[in-house]
Each structure stands twice: as structure tokens, then as C-alpha cells.
mmCIF file of C-alpha atoms and ligand atoms in Angstrom:
data_model
loop_
_atom_site.group_PDB
_atom_site.id
_atom_site.type_symbol
_atom_site.label_atom_id
_atom_site.label_comp_id
_atom_site.label_asym_id
_atom_site.label_seq_id
_atom_site.Cartn_x
_atom_site.Cartn_y
_atom_site.Cartn_z
ATOM 1 C CA MET E 1 -4.829 19.691 -11.863
ATOM 2 C CA PRO E 2 -2.020 20.542 -14.288
ATOM 3 C CA LEU E 3 0.706 17.952 -14.107
ATOM 4 C CA LEU E 4 3.579 20.355 -13.591
ATOM 5 C CA LEU E 5 1.834 22.337 -10.886
ATOM 6 C CA ASP E 6 0.684 19.256 -9.019
ATOM 7 C CA ALA E 7 3.985 18.899 -7.182
ATOM 8 C CA PRO E 8 3.881 20.663 -3.823
ATOM 9 C CA LEU E 9 7.347 21.493 -2.620
ATOM 10 C CA GLN E 10 6.811 19.411 0.497
ATOM 11 C CA ARG E 11 6.965 16.243 -1.595
ATOM 12 C CA ALA E 12 10.610 17.035 -2.222
ATOM 13 C CA VAL E 13 11.480 17.484 1.444
ATOM 14 C CA GLY E 14 12.138 13.797 1.997
ATOM 15 C CA ARG E 15 14.803 13.874 -0.720
ATOM 16 C CA PHE E 16 16.935 16.159 1.389
ATOM 17 C CA VAL E 17 16.160 14.694 4.800
ATOM 18 C CA PRO E 18 18.825 12.075 5.401
ATOM 19 C CA ALA E 19 17.325 8.609 5.387
ATOM 20 C CA SER E 20 17.790 6.584 8.529
ATOM 21 C CA LEU E 21 21.005 4.622 8.725
ATOM 22 C CA PRO E 22 21.082 1.249 6.981
ATOM 23 C CA PRO E 23 18.519 -0.865 8.785
ATOM 24 C CA THR E 24 19.715 -2.589 11.886
ATOM 25 C CA GLY E 25 18.116 -5.208 14.070
ATOM 26 C CA THR E 26 17.959 -8.858 13.319
ATOM 27 C CA PHE E 27 15.333 -10.923 11.591
ATOM 28 C CA ASP E 28 17.300 -14.148 11.979
ATOM 29 C CA GLY E 29 15.001 -17.111 11.471
ATOM 30 C CA GLN E 30 11.960 -14.890 10.931
ATOM 31 C CA THR E 31 9.768 -14.988 7.840
ATOM 32 C CA VAL E 32 8.864 -11.793 6.026
ATOM 33 C CA LEU E 33 6.259 -11.685 3.259
ATOM 34 C CA ILE E 34 6.432 -8.793 0.792
ATOM 35 C CA ILE E 35 3.546 -8.467 -1.602
ATOM 36 C CA GLY E 36 4.733 -7.014 -4.913
ATOM 37 C CA ALA E 37 8.497 -7.295 -4.652
ATOM 38 C CA THR E 38 9.714 -7.774 -8.201
ATOM 39 C CA SER E 39 10.883 -4.183 -8.567
ATOM 40 C CA GLY E 40 11.323 -0.822 -6.852
ATOM 41 C CA LEU E 41 10.684 -0.518 -3.146
ATOM 42 C CA GLY E 42 9.415 -4.048 -2.578
ATOM 43 C CA LEU E 43 12.516 -5.555 -4.142
ATOM 44 C CA ALA E 44 14.838 -3.245 -2.190
ATOM 45 C CA ALA E 45 12.974 -4.088 1.033
ATOM 46 C CA ALA E 46 13.340 -7.810 0.303
ATOM 47 C CA VAL E 47 17.120 -7.302 0.047
ATOM 48 C CA HIS E 48 17.175 -5.442 3.389
ATOM 49 C CA PHE E 49 15.229 -8.185 5.185
ATOM 50 C CA ALA E 50 17.316 -10.973 3.631
ATOM 51 C CA THR E 51 20.509 -9.145 4.608
ATOM 52 C CA LEU E 52 19.177 -8.977 8.162
ATOM 53 C CA GLY E 53 18.715 -12.750 8.229
ATOM 54 C CA ALA E 54 15.053 -13.225 7.302
ATOM 55 C CA ASN E 55 13.522 -15.866 5.099
ATOM 56 C CA VAL E 56 11.659 -13.838 2.501
ATOM 57 C CA ILE E 57 8.518 -14.687 0.561
ATOM 58 C CA ILE E 58 7.851 -12.353 -2.332
ATOM 59 C CA THR E 59 4.929 -12.229 -4.733
ATOM 60 C CA SER E 60 4.696 -11.512 -8.414
ATOM 61 C CA ARG E 61 1.949 -11.576 -10.998
ATOM 62 C CA VAL E 62 4.280 -13.280 -13.456
ATOM 63 C CA ALA E 63 6.399 -16.231 -12.313
ATOM 64 C CA SER E 64 9.385 -15.311 -14.524
ATOM 65 C CA ARG E 65 9.610 -11.824 -12.951
ATOM 66 C CA GLY E 66 9.516 -13.467 -9.537
ATOM 67 C CA ASP E 67 12.401 -15.779 -10.502
ATOM 68 C CA ILE E 68 14.546 -12.823 -11.609
ATOM 69 C CA ALA E 69 13.743 -10.947 -8.380
ATOM 70 C CA LYS E 70 14.550 -14.024 -6.289
ATOM 71 C CA GLN E 71 17.957 -14.337 -7.948
ATOM 72 C CA HIS E 72 18.629 -10.619 -7.422
ATOM 73 C CA ILE E 73 17.780 -10.837 -3.705
ATOM 74 C CA GLU E 74 19.981 -13.906 -3.183
ATOM 75 C CA GLU E 75 22.927 -12.233 -4.909
ATOM 76 C CA ALA E 76 22.440 -8.898 -3.119
ATOM 77 C CA ALA E 77 22.134 -10.563 0.306
ATOM 78 C CA GLY E 78 25.629 -11.958 -0.204
ATOM 79 C CA PRO E 79 27.371 -15.303 0.342
ATOM 80 C CA SER E 80 26.717 -15.299 4.103
ATOM 81 C CA PHE E 81 22.944 -15.402 3.506
ATOM 82 C CA LYS E 82 21.611 -18.741 4.760
ATOM 83 C CA GLY E 83 17.889 -18.061 4.556
ATOM 84 C CA ASP E 84 15.301 -18.996 2.012
ATOM 85 C CA ILE E 85 13.740 -16.851 -0.715
ATOM 86 C CA SER E 86 10.552 -18.039 -2.360
ATOM 87 C CA CYS E 87 8.019 -16.509 -4.694
ATOM 88 C CA LEU E 88 4.256 -17.016 -4.906
ATOM 89 C CA GLU E 89 1.947 -15.695 -7.586
ATOM 90 C CA LEU E 90 -0.565 -13.011 -6.656
ATOM 91 C CA ASP E 91 -2.501 -10.402 -8.578
ATOM 92 C CA LEU E 92 -4.219 -7.900 -6.294
ATOM 93 C CA GLU E 93 -6.577 -7.001 -9.110
ATOM 94 C CA HIS E 94 -8.436 -10.312 -8.837
ATOM 95 C CA TYR E 95 -10.241 -11.586 -5.759
ATOM 96 C CA ASP E 96 -9.736 -15.260 -6.579
ATOM 97 C CA SER E 97 -5.995 -14.659 -7.023
ATOM 98 C CA CYS E 98 -5.927 -13.276 -3.449
ATOM 99 C CA THR E 99 -7.787 -16.262 -2.004
ATOM 100 C CA ASP E 100 -5.694 -18.759 -4.035
ATOM 101 C CA PHE E 101 -2.567 -17.019 -2.802
ATOM 102 C CA MET E 102 -3.668 -17.510 0.820
ATOM 103 C CA ILE E 103 -4.062 -21.255 0.196
ATOM 104 C CA LYS E 104 -0.524 -21.403 -1.253
ATOM 105 C CA LEU E 105 0.891 -19.298 1.583
ATOM 106 C CA LYS E 106 -0.713 -21.504 4.231
ATOM 107 C CA SER E 107 0.679 -24.642 2.638
ATOM 108 C CA SER E 108 4.161 -23.127 2.339
ATOM 109 C CA LEU E 109 4.496 -22.376 6.069
ATOM 110 C CA PRO E 110 4.119 -24.720 9.071
ATOM 111 C CA GLY E 111 1.506 -22.384 10.615
ATOM 112 C CA PRO E 112 0.389 -18.766 11.009
ATOM 113 C CA ALA E 113 2.778 -18.254 13.937
ATOM 114 C CA ASP E 114 5.619 -18.678 11.441
ATOM 115 C CA LEU E 115 4.760 -15.533 9.514
ATOM 116 C CA ASP E 116 6.419 -12.665 11.383
ATOM 117 C CA VAL E 117 5.958 -9.728 9.046
ATOM 118 C CA ALA E 118 3.597 -9.175 6.113
ATOM 119 C CA ILE E 119 4.007 -6.086 3.952
ATOM 120 C CA VAL E 120 1.265 -5.076 1.529
ATOM 121 C CA ASN E 121 3.381 -3.150 -0.954
ATOM 122 C CA GLY E 122 2.093 -3.804 -4.478
ATOM 123 C CA GLY E 123 0.452 -0.831 -6.130
ATOM 124 C CA ILE E 124 0.106 1.112 -9.353
ATOM 125 C CA CYS E 125 -0.204 4.645 -10.626
ATOM 126 C CA SER E 126 -2.511 4.746 -13.653
ATOM 127 C CA SER E 127 -1.914 6.510 -16.947
ATOM 128 C CA GLY E 128 -4.050 9.320 -18.335
ATOM 129 C CA LYS E 129 -6.482 6.768 -19.718
ATOM 130 C CA LEU E 130 -9.209 5.339 -17.508
ATOM 131 C CA GLU E 131 -8.876 1.567 -17.282
ATOM 132 C CA LYS E 132 -11.303 -0.658 -15.452
ATOM 133 C CA SER E 133 -10.828 -3.954 -13.666
ATOM 134 C CA ALA E 134 -12.939 -7.034 -14.319
ATOM 135 C CA GLN E 135 -15.051 -5.982 -11.312
ATOM 136 C CA GLY E 136 -15.795 -2.661 -13.009
ATOM 137 C CA TRP E 137 -13.780 -0.369 -10.737
ATOM 138 C CA GLU E 138 -11.024 1.917 -11.945
ATOM 139 C CA LYS E 139 -7.793 -0.095 -11.793
ATOM 140 C CA SER E 140 -5.755 1.878 -9.252
ATOM 141 C CA ILE E 141 -8.779 1.871 -6.913
ATOM 142 C CA GLN E 142 -9.189 -1.868 -7.515
ATOM 143 C CA ILE E 143 -5.535 -2.677 -6.798
ATOM 144 C CA ASN E 144 -4.375 -0.007 -4.336
ATOM 145 C CA THR E 145 -7.568 0.174 -2.270
ATOM 146 C CA ILE E 146 -9.854 -2.835 -2.698
ATOM 147 C CA GLY E 147 -7.251 -5.533 -3.450
ATOM 148 C CA SER E 148 -4.871 -4.276 -0.757
ATOM 149 C CA THR E 149 -7.716 -4.226 1.765
ATOM 150 C CA LEU E 150 -8.764 -7.749 0.795
ATOM 151 C CA ILE E 151 -5.289 -9.231 1.151
ATOM 152 C CA GLY E 152 -4.828 -7.317 4.405
ATOM 153 C CA LEU E 153 -8.045 -8.802 5.795
ATOM 154 C CA LEU E 154 -7.176 -12.331 4.684
ATOM 155 C CA LEU E 155 -3.676 -12.079 6.163
ATOM 156 C CA LEU E 156 -4.968 -10.578 9.393
ATOM 157 C CA GLY E 157 -7.600 -13.299 9.757
ATOM 158 C CA TRP E 158 -4.869 -15.912 9.558
ATOM 159 C CA MET E 159 -2.136 -14.148 11.526
ATOM 160 C CA ARG E 160 -4.132 -12.953 14.501
ATOM 161 C CA GLY E 161 -5.113 -16.519 15.435
ATOM 162 C CA ALA E 162 -1.432 -17.193 16.065
ATOM 163 C CA ARG E 163 -0.949 -14.658 18.854
ATOM 164 C CA ASP E 164 -1.025 -17.263 21.660
ATOM 165 C CA HIS E 165 1.765 -19.180 19.929
ATOM 166 C CA ARG E 166 4.089 -16.196 19.623
ATOM 167 C CA SER E 167 6.077 -14.267 22.207
ATOM 168 C CA SER E 168 5.197 -10.970 20.531
ATOM 169 C CA PRO E 169 2.633 -9.912 17.928
ATOM 170 C CA ALA E 170 3.403 -10.252 14.234
ATOM 171 C CA HIS E 171 3.384 -7.169 11.987
ATOM 172 C CA LEU E 172 1.159 -6.166 9.104
ATOM 173 C CA VAL E 173 2.411 -3.119 7.185
ATOM 174 C CA PHE E 174 0.638 -1.240 4.375
ATOM 175 C CA LEU E 175 2.333 0.990 1.829
ATOM 176 C CA THR E 176 0.182 4.022 1.501
ATOM 177 C CA SER E 177 1.610 7.389 0.493
ATOM 178 C CA ARG E 178 1.622 10.901 1.859
ATOM 179 C CA GLU E 179 -0.387 11.648 -1.309
ATOM 180 C CA HIS E 180 -3.403 10.626 0.757
ATOM 181 C CA LEU E 181 -3.258 14.130 2.224
ATOM 182 C CA TYR E 182 -4.097 15.793 -1.117
ATOM 183 C CA PRO E 183 -7.570 14.680 -2.361
ATOM 184 C CA ASP E 184 -10.505 17.102 -2.315
ATOM 185 C CA LEU E 185 -12.554 16.033 0.708
ATOM 186 C CA ASN E 186 -15.614 18.072 -0.332
ATOM 187 C CA GLN E 187 -15.660 16.385 -3.726
ATOM 188 C CA LEU E 188 -15.366 12.924 -2.186
ATOM 189 C CA SER E 189 -18.081 13.680 0.367
ATOM 190 C CA GLU E 190 -20.372 14.821 -2.401
ATOM 191 C CA TRP E 191 -19.643 11.659 -4.430
ATOM 192 C CA SER E 192 -20.317 9.486 -1.399
ATOM 193 C CA GLN E 193 -23.943 10.680 -1.451
ATOM 194 C CA ARG E 194 -24.512 9.643 -5.076
ATOM 195 C CA LYS E 195 -26.318 6.419 -5.943
ATOM 196 C CA ASP E 196 -23.183 4.565 -7.087
ATOM 197 C CA GLY E 197 -21.122 5.847 -4.145
ATOM 198 C CA ILE E 198 -17.457 6.783 -4.087
ATOM 199 C CA LEU E 199 -16.211 3.604 -5.757
ATOM 200 C CA GLY E 200 -18.635 4.177 -8.610
ATOM 201 C CA GLN E 201 -17.869 7.876 -8.957
ATOM 202 C CA VAL E 202 -14.084 7.486 -9.010
ATOM 203 C CA SER E 203 -14.526 4.876 -11.740
ATOM 204 C CA ARG E 204 -16.589 7.132 -14.040
ATOM 205 C CA GLU E 205 -15.258 8.432 -17.339
ATOM 206 C CA GLU E 206 -16.692 11.925 -16.728
ATOM 207 C CA ASN E 207 -14.723 12.194 -13.471
ATOM 208 C CA TRP E 208 -11.483 11.231 -15.178
ATOM 209 C CA PRO E 209 -9.740 14.354 -16.537
ATOM 210 C CA SER E 210 -8.155 13.512 -19.858
ATOM 211 C CA GLY E 211 -6.532 16.773 -20.998
ATOM 212 C CA PHE E 212 -2.862 16.841 -21.911
ATOM 213 C CA TRP E 213 -2.002 18.751 -18.740
ATOM 214 C CA ASP E 214 -4.082 16.640 -16.403
ATOM 215 C CA ALA E 215 -2.495 14.296 -13.904
ATOM 216 C CA GLU E 216 -4.268 10.989 -13.307
ATOM 217 C CA PRO E 217 -6.672 11.688 -10.452
ATOM 218 C CA ASN E 218 -6.991 8.430 -8.555
ATOM 219 C CA TYR E 219 -3.583 7.557 -7.110
ATOM 220 C CA ALA E 220 -3.928 9.938 -4.169
ATOM 221 C CA ILE E 221 -7.609 9.003 -3.731
ATOM 222 C CA SER E 222 -6.792 5.285 -3.777
ATOM 223 C CA LYS E 223 -4.287 5.813 -0.951
ATOM 224 C CA LEU E 224 -6.711 7.936 1.113
ATOM 225 C CA LEU E 225 -9.417 5.274 0.767
ATOM 226 C CA LEU E 226 -6.798 2.700 1.796
ATOM 227 C CA MET E 227 -5.952 4.773 4.883
ATOM 228 C CA TYR E 228 -9.658 4.641 5.760
ATOM 229 C CA THR E 229 -9.873 0.856 5.395
ATOM 230 C CA ILE E 230 -6.594 0.308 7.282
ATOM 231 C CA GLU E 231 -8.253 2.041 10.206
ATOM 232 C CA GLU E 232 -10.850 -0.756 10.321
ATOM 233 C CA ILE E 233 -8.210 -3.433 9.796
ATOM 234 C CA SER E 234 -6.331 -1.974 12.781
ATOM 235 C CA ARG E 235 -9.548 -2.182 14.831
ATOM 236 C CA LEU E 236 -10.109 -5.812 13.794
ATOM 237 C CA ALA E 237 -6.501 -6.575 14.788
ATOM 238 C CA ARG E 238 -7.183 -5.835 18.463
ATOM 239 C CA GLY E 239 -7.983 -8.630 20.869
ATOM 240 C CA PRO E 240 -10.736 -8.571 23.518
ATOM 241 C CA ASP E 241 -8.456 -6.681 25.955
ATOM 242 C CA GLY E 242 -7.670 -4.006 23.344
ATOM 243 C CA ASP E 243 -4.106 -5.166 22.807
ATOM 244 C CA PRO E 244 -3.173 -5.719 19.145
ATOM 245 C CA LEU E 245 -2.953 -9.391 18.197
ATOM 246 C CA VAL E 246 -1.100 -8.168 15.095
ATOM 247 C CA VAL E 247 0.593 -4.752 14.998
ATOM 248 C CA VAL E 248 -0.740 -2.822 11.995
ATOM 249 C CA ASN E 249 0.997 0.233 10.536
ATOM 250 C CA SER E 250 0.856 2.321 7.370
ATOM 251 C CA VAL E 251 3.954 3.944 5.950
ATOM 252 C CA CYS E 252 5.128 6.277 3.211
ATOM 253 C CA PRO E 253 8.727 6.066 1.974
ATOM 254 C CA GLY E 254 8.610 9.587 0.480
ATOM 255 C CA MET E 255 9.381 10.168 -3.199
ATOM 256 C CA VAL E 256 11.485 7.281 -4.475
ATOM 257 C CA ARG E 257 13.058 6.632 -7.885
ATOM 258 C CA THR E 258 11.144 3.564 -9.075
ATOM 259 C CA ASP E 259 9.141 2.564 -12.102
ATOM 260 C CA ILE E 260 5.803 3.556 -10.592
ATOM 261 C CA GLY E 261 5.459 6.543 -12.950
ATOM 262 C CA ARG E 262 5.818 4.392 -16.089
ATOM 263 C CA HIS E 263 2.172 4.732 -17.104
ATOM 264 C CA ILE E 264 2.382 8.526 -16.865
ATOM 265 C CA SER E 265 5.693 8.501 -18.807
ATOM 266 C CA SER E 266 4.083 6.467 -21.566
ATOM 267 C CA ARG E 267 1.643 9.307 -22.416
ATOM 268 C CA SER E 268 4.185 11.440 -24.326
ATOM 269 C CA TRP E 269 7.853 12.424 -24.383
ATOM 270 C CA PHE E 270 6.849 15.544 -22.434
ATOM 271 C CA HIS E 271 5.262 13.501 -19.635
ATOM 272 C CA ALA E 272 8.292 11.205 -19.613
ATOM 273 C CA LEU E 273 10.555 14.247 -19.215
ATOM 274 C CA CYS E 274 8.403 15.620 -16.366
ATOM 275 C CA VAL E 275 8.493 12.285 -14.541
ATOM 276 C CA TYR E 276 12.241 12.009 -15.097
ATOM 277 C CA LEU E 277 12.970 15.534 -13.828
ATOM 278 C CA THR E 278 10.604 15.157 -10.859
ATOM 279 C CA LEU E 279 12.371 11.982 -9.792
ATOM 280 C CA VAL E 280 15.871 13.391 -10.332
ATOM 281 C CA ILE E 281 15.069 16.485 -8.284
ATOM 282 C CA THR E 282 12.832 15.109 -5.552
ATOM 283 C CA ALA E 283 13.333 11.365 -5.181
ATOM 284 C CA LYS E 284 15.643 9.171 -3.136
ATOM 285 C CA SER E 285 16.894 5.697 -4.100
ATOM 286 C CA ALA E 286 14.781 2.563 -3.577
ATOM 287 C CA ASP E 287 17.430 1.240 -1.184
ATOM 288 C CA SER E 288 17.055 4.349 0.951
ATOM 289 C CA GLY E 289 13.242 4.494 0.725
ATOM 290 C CA ALA E 290 12.859 0.832 1.648
ATOM 291 C CA ARG E 291 14.603 1.310 4.991
ATOM 292 C CA ILE E 292 11.287 2.479 6.361
ATOM 293 C CA TYR E 293 9.849 -1.014 5.773
ATOM 294 C CA VAL E 294 12.322 -2.392 8.288
ATOM 295 C CA THR E 295 11.538 0.422 10.712
ATOM 296 C CA ALA E 296 7.837 -0.413 10.394
ATOM 297 C CA ALA E 297 8.423 -4.109 11.017
ATOM 298 C CA LEU E 298 10.175 -3.256 14.293
ATOM 299 C CA GLN E 299 7.429 -1.029 15.738
ATOM 300 C CA PRO E 300 6.290 -1.743 19.284
ATOM 301 C CA LYS E 301 2.643 -2.583 19.889
ATOM 302 C CA GLU E 302 2.152 0.889 21.429
ATOM 303 C CA ASN E 303 2.463 2.302 17.891
ATOM 304 C CA HIS E 304 -0.290 0.046 16.531
ATOM 305 C CA GLY E 305 -2.407 1.870 13.935
ATOM 306 C CA GLU E 306 0.077 4.718 13.400
ATOM 307 C CA PHE E 307 1.080 6.163 10.040
ATOM 308 C CA PHE E 308 4.618 7.298 9.579
ATOM 309 C CA GLY E 309 7.022 8.571 6.962
ATOM 310 C CA TYR E 310 10.643 9.620 7.293
ATOM 311 C CA TRP E 311 9.977 13.101 8.492
ATOM 312 C CA LEU E 312 6.185 13.087 8.646
ATOM 313 C CA ALA E 313 4.960 11.208 11.697
ATOM 314 C CA GLY E 314 3.484 11.709 15.152
ATOM 315 C CA ASP E 315 2.167 15.199 15.921
ATOM 316 C CA LEU E 316 3.401 16.681 12.650
ATOM 317 C CA TYR E 317 1.409 14.076 10.705
ATOM 318 C CA ARG E 318 -1.657 14.612 12.891
ATOM 319 C CA ARG E 319 -1.544 18.356 12.139
ATOM 320 C CA LYS E 320 -1.298 17.690 8.401
ATOM 321 C CA ALA E 321 -4.046 15.070 8.603
ATOM 322 C CA ALA E 322 -6.468 17.291 10.526
ATOM 323 C CA THR E 323 -8.727 17.751 7.491
ATOM 324 C CA LEU E 324 -8.533 14.482 5.560
ATOM 325 C CA ILE E 325 -8.286 12.049 8.449
ATOM 326 C CA ASP E 326 -9.509 13.667 11.657
ATOM 327 C CA SER E 327 -12.215 16.207 10.740
ATOM 328 C CA ASP E 328 -15.908 15.352 11.275
ATOM 329 C CA LYS E 329 -16.391 15.227 7.521
ATOM 330 C CA ALA E 330 -13.461 12.818 7.163
ATOM 331 C CA ARG E 331 -14.800 10.611 9.970
ATOM 332 C CA ALA E 332 -18.183 10.376 8.241
ATOM 333 C CA LEU E 333 -16.499 9.629 4.904
ATOM 334 C CA GLN E 334 -14.267 6.950 6.447
ATOM 335 C CA LYS E 335 -17.367 5.056 7.631
ATOM 336 C CA LEU E 336 -18.988 5.266 4.208
ATOM 337 C CA VAL E 337 -15.818 4.110 2.435
ATOM 338 C CA TRP E 338 -15.474 1.139 4.757
ATOM 339 C CA LYS E 339 -19.123 0.265 4.188
ATOM 340 C CA GLU E 340 -18.685 0.344 0.409
ATOM 341 C CA VAL E 341 -15.408 -1.588 0.336
ATOM 342 C CA SER E 342 -16.459 -4.204 2.889
ATOM 343 C CA GLU E 343 -19.813 -4.754 1.143
ATOM 344 C CA GLU E 344 -18.034 -5.166 -2.200
ATOM 345 C CA LEU E 345 -15.724 -7.764 -0.642
ATOM 346 C CA LYS E 346 -18.439 -9.592 1.283
ATOM 347 C CA ALA E 347 -20.519 -9.828 -1.882
ATOM 348 C CA ASN E 348 -17.686 -11.218 -4.017
ATOM 349 C CA VAL E 349 -15.292 -13.136 -1.790
ATOM 350 C CA PRO E 350 -16.840 -16.313 -0.342
ATOM 351 C CA GLU E 351 -14.271 -16.360 2.501
ATOM 352 C CA LEU E 352 -15.645 -13.036 3.766
ATOM 353 C CA GLN E 353 -19.349 -13.710 3.390
ATOM 354 C CA ALA E 354 -19.786 -14.715 7.015
ATOM 355 C CA GLY E 355 -18.670 -11.214 8.010
ATOM 356 C CA LEU E 356 -15.377 -9.554 8.739
ATOM 357 C CA ASP E 357 -15.340 -9.643 12.523
ATOM 358 C CA GLY E 358 -15.297 -13.417 12.481
ATOM 359 C CA LEU E 359 -12.458 -13.713 9.982
HETATM 360 N N1 LIG X 1 7.903 5.326 -5.590
HETATM 361 C C1 LIG X 1 7.390 6.223 -4.754
HETATM 362 O O1 LIG X 1 7.807 7.398 -4.765
HETATM 363 C C2 LIG X 1 6.335 5.840 -3.753
HETATM 364 C C3 LIG X 1 5.953 6.777 -2.792
HETATM 365 C C4 LIG X 1 4.982 6.441 -1.864
HETATM 366 C C5 LIG X 1 4.402 5.179 -1.891
HETATM 367 N N2 LIG X 1 4.770 4.274 -2.856
HETATM 368 C C6 LIG X 1 4.110 2.968 -2.850
HETATM 369 O O2 LIG X 1 5.097 1.956 -2.760
HETATM 370 C C7 LIG X 1 4.607 0.757 -3.351
HETATM 371 C C8 LIG X 1 5.656 0.186 -4.302
HETATM 372 O O3 LIG X 1 5.803 1.078 -5.394
HETATM 373 P P1 LIG X 1 7.143 1.255 -6.255
HETATM 374 O O4 LIG X 1 7.391 2.706 -6.313
HETATM 375 O O5 LIG X 1 8.193 0.350 -5.775
HETATM 376 O O6 LIG X 1 6.611 0.831 -7.711
HETATM 377 P P2 LIG X 1 7.053 -0.317 -8.744
HETATM 378 O O7 LIG X 1 8.505 -0.312 -8.935
HETATM 379 O O8 LIG X 1 6.169 -0.107 -9.918
HETATM 380 O O9 LIG X 1 6.667 -1.667 -7.990
HETATM 381 C C9 LIG X 1 5.334 -2.041 -7.828
HETATM 382 C C10 LIG X 1 5.260 -3.484 -7.381
HETATM 383 O O10 LIG X 1 3.859 -3.776 -7.261
HETATM 384 C C11 LIG X 1 3.592 -4.968 -7.961
HETATM 385 N N3 LIG X 1 2.248 -4.920 -8.529
HETATM 386 C C12 LIG X 1 1.774 -4.090 -9.482
HETATM 387 N N4 LIG X 1 0.502 -4.381 -9.772
HETATM 388 C C13 LIG X 1 0.174 -5.433 -8.988
HETATM 389 C C14 LIG X 1 -0.992 -6.209 -8.835
HETATM 390 N N5 LIG X 1 -2.090 -6.018 -9.583
HETATM 391 N N6 LIG X 1 -0.979 -7.225 -7.938
HETATM 392 C C15 LIG X 1 0.123 -7.487 -7.205
HETATM 393 N N7 LIG X 1 1.268 -6.798 -7.304
HETATM 394 C C16 LIG X 1 1.285 -5.776 -8.198
HETATM 395 C C17 LIG X 1 4.657 -5.096 -9.040
HETATM 396 O O11 LIG X 1 4.899 -6.470 -9.266
HETATM 397 P P3 LIG X 1 4.601 -7.273 -10.635
HETATM 398 O O12 LIG X 1 4.224 -6.250 -11.676
HETATM 399 O O13 LIG X 1 5.839 -8.012 -10.954
HETATM 400 O O14 LIG X 1 3.507 -8.203 -10.280
HETATM 401 C C18 LIG X 1 5.862 -4.439 -8.378
HETATM 402 O O15 LIG X 1 6.623 -5.400 -7.685
HETATM 403 C C19 LIG X 1 3.279 1.127 -4.047
HETATM 404 O O16 LIG X 1 2.201 0.766 -3.228
HETATM 405 C C20 LIG X 1 3.375 2.639 -4.138
HETATM 406 O O17 LIG X 1 2.107 3.247 -4.194
HETATM 407 C C21 LIG X 1 5.729 4.579 -3.793
#
């Protein structure tokens, strides 16, 4: 789809809907983990949680970036901040980095009951060039879908065992995007029937439009596939009585001025100008967008499994999601996507080989 035309007006709505007031509530003494918090929304969310009294654990792929982010959060939280900010290394692109991270996380906290909120935020938007991960999948699918699902499963497996030692369930929040409402369901359904499945098809050169006017195709798809796997993670988060042992939610902050479009900008001065103008016209600040992370972390267990954005939630979201989430075709696709992603993870991550239900 041509880059300039691929910007439905609705994406801009959030820019003009006033963001909720600065986050309120207290996280005094609580611990909040934010995966991918060296820049943009994750960094702004870390500042919000620290300001509200939380100890914050952030992650970075590069230790030096984590150190700079840590210093920024401490300064922004102000002199009254008495909590602790720490940074652990994690690269969602690599399975062993995710499992190593869990070992480090477990040794940095007294126990799973001491992790109150985990936010799976890290993600990328690819450039016009198809790049593959070491596992052979297109990179945004590897990071935004498969890696985010893996870390979500590993965190859930650890956190849900702590329910009896907590007065209320902990929270696991995924950053998706309302872009998940835009992929072509018929195309994905057709790909799901091919020998190499959806993961294989979205990683193929011939399915990667490379014309000057083409937008990268996989960001929205990666977030839809993530929505499908979050559905299973939400199911696994329920205890025998159906109550969530960990409250799972997915959120979209709307269009936000961050560096996520840098790979698109790097294609040409024209692309850079388009990204710049799109953000100036349609996007809110990271500080404003990140308020929804706090809202998500305060959701009651009755809202377990729900997606929400600033203005797109509840019945309005369900109407918009009728085709890509709720239709019969979408339901069939969701099962196939979960099968592909969970089989990929079971085959490659020793910690998951015994099966996902027994995490
Ligand atoms: N900006 C928007 O308008 C918007 C809208 C809807 C949803 N979102 C979602 O919000 C999340 C944050 O995006 P942003 O806009 O704040 O972008 P950003 O400024 O580019 O921040 C992305 C963060 O993800 C981390 N990250 C990137 N690749 C990673 C990997 N392989 N493993 C672990 N962490 C990785 C980065 O950390 P390091 O590179 O330091 O490791 C960085 O902290 C993403 O999931 C994005 O899809 C953004």
C-alpha cells in the first residue's frame, strides 16, 4: 500500500482526544518491570511509575543505553524518589537472551510475589528492506510477535505461581497497537494454508513489497499475530476456578512521537519527511502516550484479557474488531497462529519443551 495513503484518518483521532490526566494511584513499594525502556514510550512509562513510587526494572539490549535511561529516570522522578532503578540486558530477538534474562530477573528479586507489574513493551518497525533473524523469521515478526510471546509466557509461568502469596493478582501488560485492525485477513488465511505457514509466508522476499511507495508490511501483522497469542496467554493466566492468577491486558497508546519510525525514515529524505509530518500532525508526546501503561497496571481482574486504547476500548473496540478478531475466519486463524508460534517456541526453548500448560 502506498506509504502516504496508508494513514487512515482514525489514526490521528487519538492526537486530538485529550489524554487522561497525569497518572494517579500509588505504586509505593511495588516493583514494575518494563521490557524495552531505553527510549520512547517505555522510558516515559518508567518515569511515570518511578514518580508514583515504584521500584523500576528496565531492560536494554545494550548496557550503556540502559545506564543512560536509568540516570534519566532517576533525574525525572525528582529528589523525593526513594525507590530503586535497575537495568537488565534482554534482546527479544534471541530465545537464549529471554531465558538468560529470566534467570537474572529471578536472582534480582526475593521471589515472584515481588514482581507486581510486567510490561512487554519492546518492539520495532522494520525498514523497506526485509531482514531476517537468526531463527529465519522476518525481524519484526521475530521481535514483536514471537519474542514478545516467549517473554510473556516465561514471565507468566513465574508470576502466576505467586498468586497465593499476594493479596491481589499481579499484572502482565502487552504493547500491541491498533494497527492490528488493518491486515488483510483473507491474505493471512490463505498463507496459513501454505506449507510454510503464516510465519514462513510473512518472512518471504516475494511477499515483501519493495517499491519506493510501499510501506513495510509486517508491523501491523506482527501486532495482530501478537493479539492472537495474547489470547492464549490470557487463557493460561486463569486458575482452576477461572479467576486470573495474573491480570493480562493489551494496550495501544495511539500515535506517539517516538523513534519507532527510524527505519522507515532511513530509506530516503522523502520517507523521513513523511514520517516527520505524520508524527507532527497525528502524534502525541511519549509522556502522554505512556499514561495508558499506568492505567493498564491498575485494571481490575474483571477486565482480564481486554484490549484498550485511549478512545478505542470496550464496545467500540469490539465493533472495530469484528472482522480481524471475532469473525469465524479470525477465530480459525488465531488457532493456527498459536499452533505455529507455540510449536516454534517448544521446539527451540528448552524451558517450554514440557508444554505450555505446565509452565
Ligand atoms: N510510537 C507509537 O506511535 C506506537 C503506537 C502503538 C504501539 N507502539 C508500541 O509501543 C512500543 C514502544 O515503541 P516506541 O514507539 O516507544 O519505540 P522506540 O522509541 O523505538 O522504543 C522501542 C524500545 O524497544 C526496545 N527494543 C527494540 N528492539 C528490541 C529487542 N530486539 N529486544 C528488546 N527490546 C528491544 C528498545 O530498546 P533498546 O534498543 O535500547 O534495546 C526501545 O527501548 C512498541 O512495542 C511499539 O510497537 C508504539
